[in-house]
Short mmCIF file of N, CA, C and O in Angstrom, two decimals:
data_model
loop_
_atom_site.label_atom_id
_atom_site.label_comp_id
_atom_site.label_asym_id
_atom_site.label_seq_id
_atom_site.Cartn_x
_atom_site.Cartn_y
_atom_site.Cartn_z
N MET A 1 -4.56 6.65 -2.30
CA MET A 1 -3.58 6.63 -2.42
C MET A 1 -2.81 5.24 -2.34
O MET A 1 -3.01 4.76 -0.96
N LEU A 2 -2.60 4.27 -2.85
CA LEU A 2 -1.27 3.59 -2.27
C LEU A 2 -0.19 3.36 -0.78
O LEU A 2 0.20 2.91 0.06
N ALA A 3 0.26 4.81 -1.11
CA ALA A 3 1.98 4.70 -0.52
C ALA A 3 1.58 5.26 1.38
O ALA A 3 0.43 5.80 1.77
N LEU A 4 2.73 3.50 1.49
CA LEU A 4 2.26 3.73 3.19
C LEU A 4 3.65 4.24 3.13
O LEU A 4 5.01 4.12 3.26
N PRO A 5 4.01 4.44 4.57
CA PRO A 5 5.47 3.82 5.19
C PRO A 5 5.88 3.00 5.28
O PRO A 5 5.39 1.80 5.14
N VAL A 6 7.21 2.93 5.15
CA VAL A 6 8.01 2.09 5.17
C VAL A 6 8.20 0.52 5.90
O VAL A 6 7.90 1.17 7.52
N LEU A 7 7.12 -0.43 5.78
CA LEU A 7 6.95 -1.35 7.63
C LEU A 7 7.63 -1.84 7.66
O LEU A 7 8.17 -2.81 8.75
N ALA A 8 8.48 -2.40 6.19
CA ALA A 8 9.84 -3.38 7.06
C ALA A 8 10.85 -3.31 5.80
O ALA A 8 11.22 -2.54 4.85
N ALA A 9 12.60 -3.49 6.05
CA ALA A 9 13.38 -2.96 4.70
C ALA A 9 14.40 -4.56 4.21
O ALA A 9 14.74 -5.21 5.63
N LEU A 10 14.88 -4.51 4.13
CA LEU A 10 14.89 -5.45 3.19
C LEU A 10 16.89 -5.16 3.06
O LEU A 10 17.45 -4.67 2.48
N PRO A 11 17.96 -6.11 3.59
CA PRO A 11 19.07 -5.40 2.82
C PRO A 11 19.22 -5.60 1.52
O PRO A 11 19.11 -7.43 1.21
N LEU A 12 20.17 -5.05 1.15
CA LEU A 12 20.45 -5.07 -0.33
C LEU A 12 20.89 -6.66 -1.51
O LEU A 12 19.97 -6.94 -2.73
N SER A 13 21.44 -7.45 -0.65
CA SER A 13 22.07 -8.86 -1.08
C SER A 13 20.55 -9.62 -1.15
O SER A 13 20.17 -11.31 -1.20
N THR A 14 19.49 -9.29 0.47
CA THR A 14 18.23 -10.72 0.39
C THR A 14 17.47 -10.42 -1.08
O THR A 14 16.99 -8.67 -1.45
N THR A 15 16.20 -11.30 -1.36
CA THR A 15 15.80 -10.66 -3.43
C THR A 15 14.96 -11.67 -2.56
O THR A 15 14.89 -12.70 -1.81
N ALA A 16 13.92 -11.92 -3.66
CA ALA A 16 12.14 -12.34 -2.77
C ALA A 16 12.55 -14.00 -2.20
O ALA A 16 11.28 -14.81 -2.96
N ASN A 17 13.74 -15.10 -3.11
CA ASN A 17 13.57 -16.37 -3.44
C ASN A 17 13.93 -16.72 -1.84
O ASN A 17 14.90 -17.87 -1.53
N ALA A 18 14.66 -15.64 -1.23
CA ALA A 18 15.78 -16.24 -0.20
C ALA A 18 14.71 -16.43 1.77
O ALA A 18 13.46 -15.96 0.96
N ALA A 19 14.90 -17.67 1.64
CA ALA A 19 13.53 -17.69 2.37
C ALA A 19 14.20 -17.65 4.05
O ALA A 19 15.42 -17.46 4.31
N PRO A 20 12.80 -17.69 4.11
CA PRO A 20 12.91 -16.86 5.83
C PRO A 20 14.40 -17.99 6.54
O PRO A 20 14.31 -19.18 6.39
N VAL A 21 15.51 -16.64 7.99
CA VAL A 21 15.96 -18.23 8.23
C VAL A 21 15.48 -18.07 9.23
O VAL A 21 15.15 -17.71 10.14
N ALA A 22 15.30 -19.58 10.13
CA ALA A 22 14.90 -20.12 11.33
C ALA A 22 15.77 -19.79 12.66
O ALA A 22 16.89 -19.60 12.27
N GLY A 23 15.71 -19.62 14.15
CA GLY A 23 16.81 -19.26 15.03
C GLY A 23 15.86 -19.15 16.86
O GLY A 23 14.01 -18.45 16.34
N PRO A 24 16.13 -18.57 16.67
CA PRO A 24 15.78 -18.03 18.47
C PRO A 24 15.39 -16.79 19.03
O PRO A 24 13.92 -16.95 18.94
N ALA A 25 15.86 -16.33 17.74
CA ALA A 25 15.25 -14.09 17.76
C ALA A 25 13.91 -14.42 16.15
O ALA A 25 14.00 -12.68 16.22
N SER A 26 14.29 -14.97 16.07
CA SER A 26 13.65 -15.17 13.97
C SER A 26 12.19 -14.99 14.91
O SER A 26 11.59 -16.05 15.72
N ASN A 27 11.47 -14.12 13.56
CA ASN A 27 9.41 -14.58 13.43
C ASN A 27 9.46 -15.05 11.84
O ASN A 27 8.37 -14.51 10.94
N ALA A 28 10.37 -15.73 11.87
CA ALA A 28 9.88 -16.59 10.75
C ALA A 28 8.97 -17.61 10.12
O ALA A 28 8.46 -18.04 10.85
N ARG A 29 8.37 -18.04 8.82
CA ARG A 29 7.00 -18.24 8.87
C ARG A 29 7.75 -19.60 8.02
O ARG A 29 8.09 -19.07 6.72
N ALA A 30 6.46 -20.79 8.10
CA ALA A 30 6.90 -21.48 6.75
C ALA A 30 6.17 -20.98 5.91
O ALA A 30 4.34 -19.96 5.21
N CYS A 31 6.91 -20.90 4.60
CA CYS A 31 5.46 -20.56 3.09
C CYS A 31 4.48 -21.83 2.60
O CYS A 31 5.26 -22.52 2.89
N VAL A 32 3.57 -21.04 1.64
CA VAL A 32 2.98 -21.66 1.64
C VAL A 32 3.32 -22.93 0.03
O VAL A 32 3.90 -22.33 -0.81
N PRO A 33 3.36 -24.30 0.24
CA PRO A 33 3.15 -25.12 -1.16
C PRO A 33 2.05 -24.15 -1.65
O PRO A 33 1.09 -23.69 -1.23
N GLY A 34 2.60 -23.80 -3.36
CA GLY A 34 1.74 -23.23 -4.19
C GLY A 34 1.18 -22.91 -5.21
O GLY A 34 2.63 -23.37 -5.53
N THR A 35 1.20 -22.11 -6.50
CA THR A 35 1.52 -21.70 -7.67
C THR A 35 2.07 -20.99 -8.93
O THR A 35 2.79 -20.98 -9.48
N SER A 36 1.96 -19.98 -7.54
CA SER A 36 2.79 -18.84 -7.98
C SER A 36 3.60 -17.50 -6.21
O SER A 36 2.06 -18.26 -5.34
N TYR A 37 3.63 -16.73 -6.32
CA TYR A 37 3.12 -16.13 -5.60
C TYR A 37 4.27 -14.52 -5.78
O TYR A 37 4.28 -14.65 -7.09
N ILE A 38 4.15 -13.47 -5.11
CA ILE A 38 4.56 -12.39 -6.04
C ILE A 38 5.16 -11.64 -4.81
O ILE A 38 4.55 -11.71 -3.71
N SER A 39 6.18 -11.10 -4.69
CA SER A 39 7.16 -10.66 -3.94
C SER A 39 7.42 -8.79 -3.70
O SER A 39 7.39 -8.08 -5.06
N ASN A 40 7.15 -8.40 -2.78
CA ASN A 40 6.83 -6.92 -2.88
C ASN A 40 8.49 -6.25 -2.76
O ASN A 40 8.70 -6.38 -1.54
N GLN A 41 9.49 -5.78 -3.91
CA GLN A 41 10.56 -4.90 -3.79
C GLN A 41 9.96 -4.65 -3.24
O GLN A 41 11.70 -3.18 -3.40
N GLY A 42 9.50 -2.89 -3.40
CA GLY A 42 9.62 -1.41 -3.97
C GLY A 42 9.99 -1.17 -2.14
O GLY A 42 10.09 -1.73 -1.44
N THR A 43 9.43 -0.06 -1.95
CA THR A 43 9.43 1.02 -0.85
C THR A 43 8.41 1.40 0.06
O THR A 43 8.55 2.45 0.90
N VAL A 44 7.21 0.77 -0.47
CA VAL A 44 6.00 1.56 -0.77
C VAL A 44 5.01 -0.03 0.18
O VAL A 44 5.62 -0.97 -1.14
N GLY A 45 4.08 0.28 0.62
CA GLY A 45 3.10 -1.46 0.59
C GLY A 45 2.71 -1.15 -0.97
O GLY A 45 2.99 -0.87 -1.59
N LEU A 46 2.09 -2.61 -1.16
CA LEU A 46 1.60 -3.22 -2.31
C LEU A 46 0.65 -3.81 -2.93
O LEU A 46 0.40 -5.34 -1.79
N GLY A 47 -0.41 -3.34 -3.42
CA GLY A 47 -1.45 -4.25 -3.30
C GLY A 47 -1.56 -5.20 -4.44
O GLY A 47 -1.21 -4.81 -5.36
N VAL A 48 -2.45 -6.39 -3.35
CA VAL A 48 -2.16 -7.49 -4.44
C VAL A 48 -4.02 -7.95 -4.28
O VAL A 48 -4.45 -7.64 -3.17
N MET A 49 -3.80 -9.14 -5.51
CA MET A 49 -5.46 -9.83 -5.12
C MET A 49 -4.64 -10.89 -5.18
O MET A 49 -4.07 -11.68 -6.32
N ASN A 50 -5.50 -12.07 -4.10
CA ASN A 50 -5.17 -13.13 -4.51
C ASN A 50 -6.27 -13.90 -5.43
O ASN A 50 -5.30 -15.02 -6.26
N ASP A 51 -6.89 -13.76 -6.01
CA ASP A 51 -7.57 -15.18 -6.85
C ASP A 51 -8.75 -13.86 -7.85
O ASP A 51 -9.10 -12.84 -7.52
N TRP A 52 -7.46 -13.75 -9.06
CA TRP A 52 -8.82 -11.95 -9.89
C TRP A 52 -10.21 -12.15 -10.57
O TRP A 52 -10.63 -13.61 -10.86
N ARG A 53 -10.68 -11.69 -10.00
CA ARG A 53 -12.20 -11.88 -10.10
C ARG A 53 -12.73 -10.53 -10.35
O ARG A 53 -13.37 -9.42 -10.45
N GLY A 54 -13.34 -10.45 -12.21
CA GLY A 54 -13.05 -9.23 -12.59
C GLY A 54 -13.26 -9.67 -14.08
O GLY A 54 -13.38 -9.86 -14.54
N TYR A 55 -13.10 -8.89 -14.94
CA TYR A 55 -13.27 -8.95 -16.12
C TYR A 55 -12.13 -7.87 -17.11
O TYR A 55 -12.19 -6.91 -17.11
N GLY A 56 -11.96 -9.21 -18.11
CA GLY A 56 -10.52 -8.19 -18.65
C GLY A 56 -9.68 -8.23 -17.43
O GLY A 56 -8.76 -8.16 -16.48
N ARG A 57 -8.68 -6.19 -17.91
CA ARG A 57 -8.37 -6.40 -16.51
C ARG A 57 -8.94 -4.98 -15.30
O ARG A 57 -8.27 -5.30 -15.01
N ILE A 58 -10.36 -5.55 -15.77
CA ILE A 58 -11.66 -4.47 -14.43
C ILE A 58 -11.43 -5.76 -13.85
O ILE A 58 -11.64 -6.49 -13.66
N TYR A 59 -10.47 -5.40 -11.98
CA TYR A 59 -11.17 -6.30 -10.79
C TYR A 59 -11.87 -5.63 -10.52
O TYR A 59 -12.29 -4.32 -9.80
N ALA A 60 -12.52 -6.73 -9.62
CA ALA A 60 -14.64 -6.70 -9.84
C ALA A 60 -14.32 -6.88 -8.04
O ALA A 60 -15.67 -5.47 -7.72
N GLU A 61 -13.44 -6.74 -7.42
CA GLU A 61 -13.64 -7.04 -6.05
C GLU A 61 -12.96 -4.66 -5.20
O GLU A 61 -12.51 -5.05 -3.96
N GLY A 62 -12.50 -3.90 -5.64
CA GLY A 62 -11.59 -3.25 -5.88
C GLY A 62 -10.81 -2.45 -5.55
O GLY A 62 -10.14 -3.04 -7.08
N TYR A 63 -9.44 -2.29 -5.91
CA TYR A 63 -8.13 -1.87 -6.18
C TYR A 63 -7.35 -3.42 -6.08
O TYR A 63 -6.54 -3.61 -7.11
N HIS A 64 -7.78 -3.42 -4.21
CA HIS A 64 -7.17 -5.00 -4.00
C HIS A 64 -7.66 -5.30 -3.00
O HIS A 64 -9.16 -5.22 -2.34
N ASP A 65 -7.31 -6.45 -2.67
CA ASP A 65 -8.34 -7.59 -1.31
C ASP A 65 -6.61 -6.78 -0.84
O ASP A 65 -7.47 -7.11 0.48
N ARG A 66 -5.10 -6.79 -0.19
CA ARG A 66 -5.10 -6.73 0.40
C ARG A 66 -3.92 -6.21 0.32
O ARG A 66 -2.84 -6.32 -0.68
N VAL A 67 -2.78 -5.64 0.95
CA VAL A 67 -1.39 -4.70 0.68
C VAL A 67 -0.75 -6.00 1.24
O VAL A 67 -0.33 -5.74 2.42
N LEU A 68 0.17 -5.81 0.70
CA LEU A 68 1.76 -6.53 0.53
C LEU A 68 3.19 -5.76 1.48
O LEU A 68 2.99 -4.80 0.80
N PRO A 69 3.14 -5.89 2.74
CA PRO A 69 4.09 -5.03 2.98
C PRO A 69 5.36 -4.99 2.00
O PRO A 69 5.28 -6.17 2.10
N VAL A 70 6.35 -4.43 1.98
CA VAL A 70 7.08 -3.88 2.25
C VAL A 70 8.70 -5.48 1.99
O VAL A 70 8.43 -5.65 3.55
N GLY A 71 9.25 -6.12 1.15
CA GLY A 71 10.20 -7.38 1.49
C GLY A 71 8.84 -8.54 1.83
O GLY A 71 9.77 -9.66 2.54
N GLN A 72 7.99 -8.28 2.13
CA GLN A 72 6.94 -9.86 2.03
C GLN A 72 6.86 -10.56 0.83
O GLN A 72 6.79 -9.90 -0.40
N ARG A 73 6.36 -11.54 0.74
CA ARG A 73 5.82 -12.58 -0.75
C ARG A 73 4.39 -12.44 -0.52
O ARG A 73 3.89 -13.25 1.36
N THR A 74 3.33 -13.11 -1.27
CA THR A 74 2.65 -13.73 -0.81
C THR A 74 2.24 -14.83 -0.04
O THR A 74 0.87 -15.25 0.22
N ASP A 75 2.84 -15.75 -0.14
CA ASP A 75 3.33 -17.12 -0.30
C ASP A 75 3.01 -17.44 1.09
O ASP A 75 3.64 -18.20 2.68
N CYS A 76 4.75 -16.25 1.89
CA CYS A 76 4.90 -16.03 3.86
C CYS A 76 5.20 -14.84 4.18
O CYS A 76 4.88 -14.53 5.45
N ALA A 77 4.02 -13.57 3.59
CA ALA A 77 4.33 -12.61 4.55
C ALA A 77 2.81 -12.92 6.24
O ALA A 77 2.37 -13.53 6.10
N SER A 78 2.95 -12.48 7.14
CA SER A 78 1.85 -12.95 8.33
C SER A 78 0.51 -12.39 8.14
O SER A 78 0.45 -11.21 7.08
N GLY A 79 -0.22 -13.46 7.63
CA GLY A 79 -1.36 -13.54 7.65
C GLY A 79 -2.08 -13.28 6.33
O GLY A 79 -3.05 -13.23 5.65
N PHE A 80 -0.91 -13.92 5.44
CA PHE A 80 -1.20 -14.27 3.92
C PHE A 80 -1.37 -15.92 3.85
O PHE A 80 -2.05 -16.50 3.91
N GLY A 81 -0.60 -16.40 3.76
CA GLY A 81 -0.39 -17.43 2.98
C GLY A 81 -0.35 -17.56 2.80
O GLY A 81 -1.70 -19.11 2.48
N TRP A 82 -1.04 -17.23 1.19
CA TRP A 82 -1.46 -17.16 0.23
C TRP A 82 -1.02 -18.41 -1.05
O TRP A 82 -0.02 -18.72 -1.09
N SER A 83 -1.17 -19.48 -1.54
CA SER A 83 -1.21 -20.08 -2.79
C SER A 83 -1.12 -19.69 -3.96
O SER A 83 0.15 -20.63 -4.46
N TYR A 84 -0.78 -18.84 -3.87
CA TYR A 84 -1.45 -18.65 -4.90
C TYR A 84 -1.30 -16.99 -5.37
O TYR A 84 -2.16 -16.41 -4.66
N ALA A 85 -1.06 -15.91 -5.55
CA ALA A 85 -1.13 -14.55 -6.82
C ALA A 85 -1.70 -14.82 -7.56
O ALA A 85 -0.45 -14.68 -8.42
N ASP A 86 -2.85 -13.77 -8.06
CA ASP A 86 -3.20 -13.71 -9.70
C ASP A 86 -3.06 -11.69 -10.11
O ASP A 86 -3.36 -12.00 -10.77
N GLY A 87 -2.51 -11.12 -9.00
CA GLY A 87 -2.38 -9.46 -9.37
C GLY A 87 -2.71 -8.81 -8.43
O GLY A 87 -1.56 -9.20 -7.44
N TYR A 88 -2.18 -7.28 -8.76
CA TYR A 88 -1.39 -6.24 -7.98
C TYR A 88 -1.67 -4.49 -8.54
O TYR A 88 -2.10 -5.13 -9.40
N TYR A 89 -1.48 -4.07 -7.85
CA TYR A 89 -2.44 -2.75 -7.37
C TYR A 89 -1.13 -1.71 -7.81
O TYR A 89 -0.72 -1.76 -5.76
N ILE A 90 -0.60 -0.79 -8.19
CA ILE A 90 0.12 0.11 -8.48
C ILE A 90 -1.03 1.17 -8.12
O ILE A 90 -0.79 1.65 -8.50
N GLY A 91 0.07 2.35 -7.04
CA GLY A 91 -1.24 3.45 -6.42
C GLY A 91 -0.76 4.68 -7.26
O GLY A 91 0.32 4.79 -8.43
N SER A 92 -1.82 5.67 -7.62
CA SER A 92 -1.30 6.66 -8.53
C SER A 92 0.49 7.41 -8.50
O SER A 92 0.26 7.91 -7.07
N GLY A 93 0.55 7.89 -9.23
CA GLY A 93 2.13 8.48 -8.72
C GLY A 93 2.77 7.92 -9.00
O GLY A 93 3.97 7.56 -8.70
N TYR A 94 3.22 5.96 -8.71
CA TYR A 94 4.25 4.75 -9.12
C TYR A 94 4.03 4.13 -10.70
O TYR A 94 3.05 3.90 -10.46
N CYS A 95 5.32 3.72 -10.90
CA CYS A 95 5.62 2.44 -11.85
C CYS A 95 5.83 1.98 -10.86
O CYS A 95 5.88 1.49 -9.85
N ALA A 96 6.30 0.41 -12.23
CA ALA A 96 7.02 0.12 -11.02
C ALA A 96 7.85 -1.72 -12.79
O ALA A 96 7.09 -1.49 -13.36
N GLU A 97 8.52 -2.15 -12.15
CA GLU A 97 9.52 -2.93 -12.55
C GLU A 97 9.03 -4.57 -12.36
O GLU A 97 8.78 -4.65 -10.81
N ILE A 98 8.64 -4.68 -13.42
CA ILE A 98 8.28 -6.53 -12.84
C ILE A 98 9.14 -7.41 -13.33
O ILE A 98 9.64 -7.51 -14.29
N ARG A 99 9.38 -8.20 -12.01
CA ARG A 99 10.93 -9.54 -12.84
C ARG A 99 10.45 -10.78 -12.74
O ARG A 99 8.88 -10.72 -11.89
N THR A 100 10.88 -12.13 -13.51
CA THR A 100 10.76 -13.48 -12.76
C THR A 100 11.59 -14.14 -13.39
O THR A 100 12.29 -13.58 -13.71
N THR A 101 11.81 -15.11 -13.28
CA THR A 101 12.95 -16.16 -12.83
C THR A 101 12.85 -16.85 -14.83
O THR A 101 11.51 -17.32 -15.43
N ASP A 102 14.02 -16.90 -14.73
CA ASP A 102 14.04 -17.72 -16.60
C ASP A 102 13.59 -18.79 -15.88
O ASP A 102 13.69 -19.81 -14.80
N SER A 103 14.83 -19.95 -17.02
CA SER A 103 13.93 -21.65 -16.20
C SER A 103 15.51 -21.95 -16.00
O SER A 103 15.35 -23.24 -15.89
N ARG A 104 16.94 -20.89 -15.99
CA ARG A 104 17.24 -21.68 -15.21
C ARG A 104 17.63 -20.69 -13.58
O ARG A 104 18.48 -20.76 -12.27
N GLY A 105 16.26 -20.02 -12.63
CA GLY A 105 16.21 -19.55 -11.67
C GLY A 105 16.72 -18.55 -11.72
O GLY A 105 16.93 -17.37 -10.66
N ARG A 106 17.29 -17.38 -12.51
CA ARG A 106 17.87 -16.25 -12.34
C ARG A 106 16.43 -15.18 -12.66
O ARG A 106 15.56 -15.29 -13.74
N TRP A 107 16.49 -13.70 -11.75
CA TRP A 107 16.30 -12.78 -11.80
C TRP A 107 15.90 -12.07 -12.95
O TRP A 107 17.23 -11.92 -13.31
N VAL A 108 15.02 -12.27 -14.39
CA VAL A 108 14.96 -11.51 -15.42
C VAL A 108 14.01 -9.66 -15.19
O VAL A 108 13.06 -10.94 -14.53
N HIS A 109 14.08 -9.13 -15.70
CA HIS A 109 13.60 -7.98 -16.33
C HIS A 109 12.45 -8.65 -16.96
O HIS A 109 12.25 -9.35 -18.09
N HIS A 110 10.66 -8.75 -16.56
CA HIS A 110 10.30 -8.74 -17.82
C HIS A 110 8.95 -7.78 -18.52
O HIS A 110 8.66 -7.81 -19.44
N ASP A 111 8.20 -6.33 -17.53
CA ASP A 111 8.08 -5.54 -17.62
C ASP A 111 8.32 -4.27 -17.19
O ASP A 111 8.53 -4.07 -16.05
N THR A 112 7.77 -3.53 -17.80
CA THR A 112 7.94 -1.73 -16.67
C THR A 112 5.96 -1.86 -17.25
O THR A 112 5.68 -1.32 -18.14
N VAL A 113 5.36 -1.36 -15.80
CA VAL A 113 4.18 -0.70 -15.91
C VAL A 113 4.14 0.25 -15.33
O VAL A 113 4.26 0.51 -14.09
N LEU A 114 2.71 1.19 -15.47
CA LEU A 114 2.56 2.35 -14.93
C LEU A 114 1.63 2.13 -13.46
O LEU A 114 0.45 0.31 -13.66
N ALA A 115 1.31 3.12 -12.86
CA ALA A 115 0.57 2.56 -12.41
C ALA A 115 -1.71 2.03 -12.62
O ALA A 115 -1.57 2.14 -13.77
N GLY A 116 -2.14 1.73 -11.80
CA GLY A 116 -3.06 1.00 -12.03
C GLY A 116 -3.16 -0.74 -11.69
O GLY A 116 -2.54 -0.95 -10.77
N GLN A 117 -4.67 -1.74 -11.71
CA GLN A 117 -4.63 -3.29 -11.96
C GLN A 117 -3.32 -3.70 -11.83
O GLN A 117 -3.74 -3.04 -14.17
N SER A 118 -3.03 -4.87 -12.87
CA SER A 118 -2.72 -5.82 -13.16
C SER A 118 -2.66 -7.20 -13.12
O SER A 118 -2.40 -7.12 -11.16
N TRP A 119 -2.67 -8.46 -14.25
CA TRP A 119 -3.29 -9.32 -14.35
C TRP A 119 -1.71 -10.00 -13.12
O TRP A 119 -1.17 -9.68 -14.05
N ARG A 120 -1.45 -11.20 -12.70
CA ARG A 120 0.09 -11.75 -12.63
C ARG A 120 -0.06 -12.86 -14.19
O ARG A 120 -1.15 -13.38 -14.34
N PRO A 121 0.68 -12.52 -14.96
CA PRO A 121 1.61 -13.00 -16.21
C PRO A 121 0.79 -14.33 -15.38
O PRO A 121 1.81 -14.19 -14.81
N ASP A 122 1.28 -15.18 -16.85
CA ASP A 122 0.92 -16.93 -16.83
C ASP A 122 1.40 -16.93 -18.29
O ASP A 122 1.97 -16.92 -18.97
N LEU A 123 3.14 -17.76 -17.43
CA LEU A 123 3.80 -17.65 -18.45
C LEU A 123 3.92 -19.75 -18.44
O LEU A 123 4.49 -20.13 -19.14
N GLY A 124 3.00 -20.33 -18.71
CA GLY A 124 2.67 -21.73 -18.33
C GLY A 124 3.93 -22.23 -17.22
O GLY A 124 3.80 -23.69 -17.65
N ARG A 125 3.77 -22.02 -16.19
CA ARG A 125 5.17 -22.82 -15.48
C ARG A 125 4.09 -23.20 -14.90
O ARG A 125 3.28 -22.91 -14.24
N SER A 126 4.64 -24.33 -14.18
CA SER A 126 4.64 -25.33 -12.71
C SER A 126 4.32 -24.27 -11.84
O SER A 126 3.55 -24.46 -10.30
N PHE A 127 5.36 -23.53 -11.74
CA PHE A 127 5.31 -22.54 -10.82
C PHE A 127 5.82 -21.04 -10.64
O PHE A 127 7.17 -20.31 -11.11
N GLU A 128 5.17 -19.78 -9.87
CA GLU A 128 5.10 -18.75 -10.96
C GLU A 128 5.88 -17.91 -9.91
O GLU A 128 5.17 -17.37 -8.88
N ARG A 129 7.17 -16.98 -10.32
CA ARG A 129 7.88 -16.14 -9.17
C ARG A 129 7.57 -14.80 -10.11
O ARG A 129 7.92 -14.65 -10.73
N TRP A 130 7.16 -13.82 -8.74
CA TRP A 130 6.96 -12.62 -9.95
C TRP A 130 7.30 -11.79 -8.62
O TRP A 130 7.52 -12.05 -7.37
N GLU A 131 8.40 -10.72 -8.81
CA GLU A 131 8.31 -9.34 -8.09
C GLU A 131 8.27 -8.09 -8.59
O GLU A 131 8.08 -8.06 -9.83
N VAL A 132 7.06 -7.38 -7.63
CA VAL A 132 7.30 -6.08 -8.27
C VAL A 132 8.18 -5.52 -7.47
O VAL A 132 7.99 -5.12 -6.38
N ASN A 133 8.28 -4.41 -8.15
CA ASN A 133 10.13 -3.24 -7.45
C ASN A 133 9.01 -1.98 -7.63
O ASN A 133 9.37 -1.06 -9.03
N PRO A 134 8.07 -1.32 -7.13
CA PRO A 134 7.08 0.11 -6.87
C PRO A 134 7.77 0.79 -7.42
O PRO A 134 8.58 1.45 -6.17
N TYR A 135 7.84 2.31 -7.73
CA TYR A 135 9.04 3.22 -8.11
C TYR A 135 8.14 4.47 -7.94
O TYR A 135 6.49 5.08 -9.60
N ARG A 136 8.08 5.73 -7.60
CA ARG A 136 7.80 7.27 -8.17
C ARG A 136 7.80 6.85 -9.82
O ARG A 136 9.17 7.43 -9.87
N CYS A 137 7.01 7.40 -9.96
CA CYS A 137 7.67 8.10 -11.68
C CYS A 137 6.65 9.03 -12.33
O CYS A 137 5.50 9.57 -10.69
#
């Protein structure tokens, strides 16, 4: 089961596109330039895949590559720095709301998914931003 204790918390007004704030007491990290990221907007860790290796919807490398902490992005989180992210894993007993940005950069609902593995949708844009918000269901 993927459920983990809360590792970090974000204020309600913070979203996945919020840039880290630099300052003397900051743990800010530079985000890696790339083509996509996945942001964990839930209250539990999120399994993520860097490069989808598998057949159809079955990921050949186990459940996921790493667990993304709450409130973090795959291009900025400590120990990640991925230039792209191809998939995510929703743990047993959880569902997730999937959001992305529209042509004006506004966050919009894309899908609601059940537990299991899924590759990140490719909408043919030059940069893909995805928020995954796991919740008990």
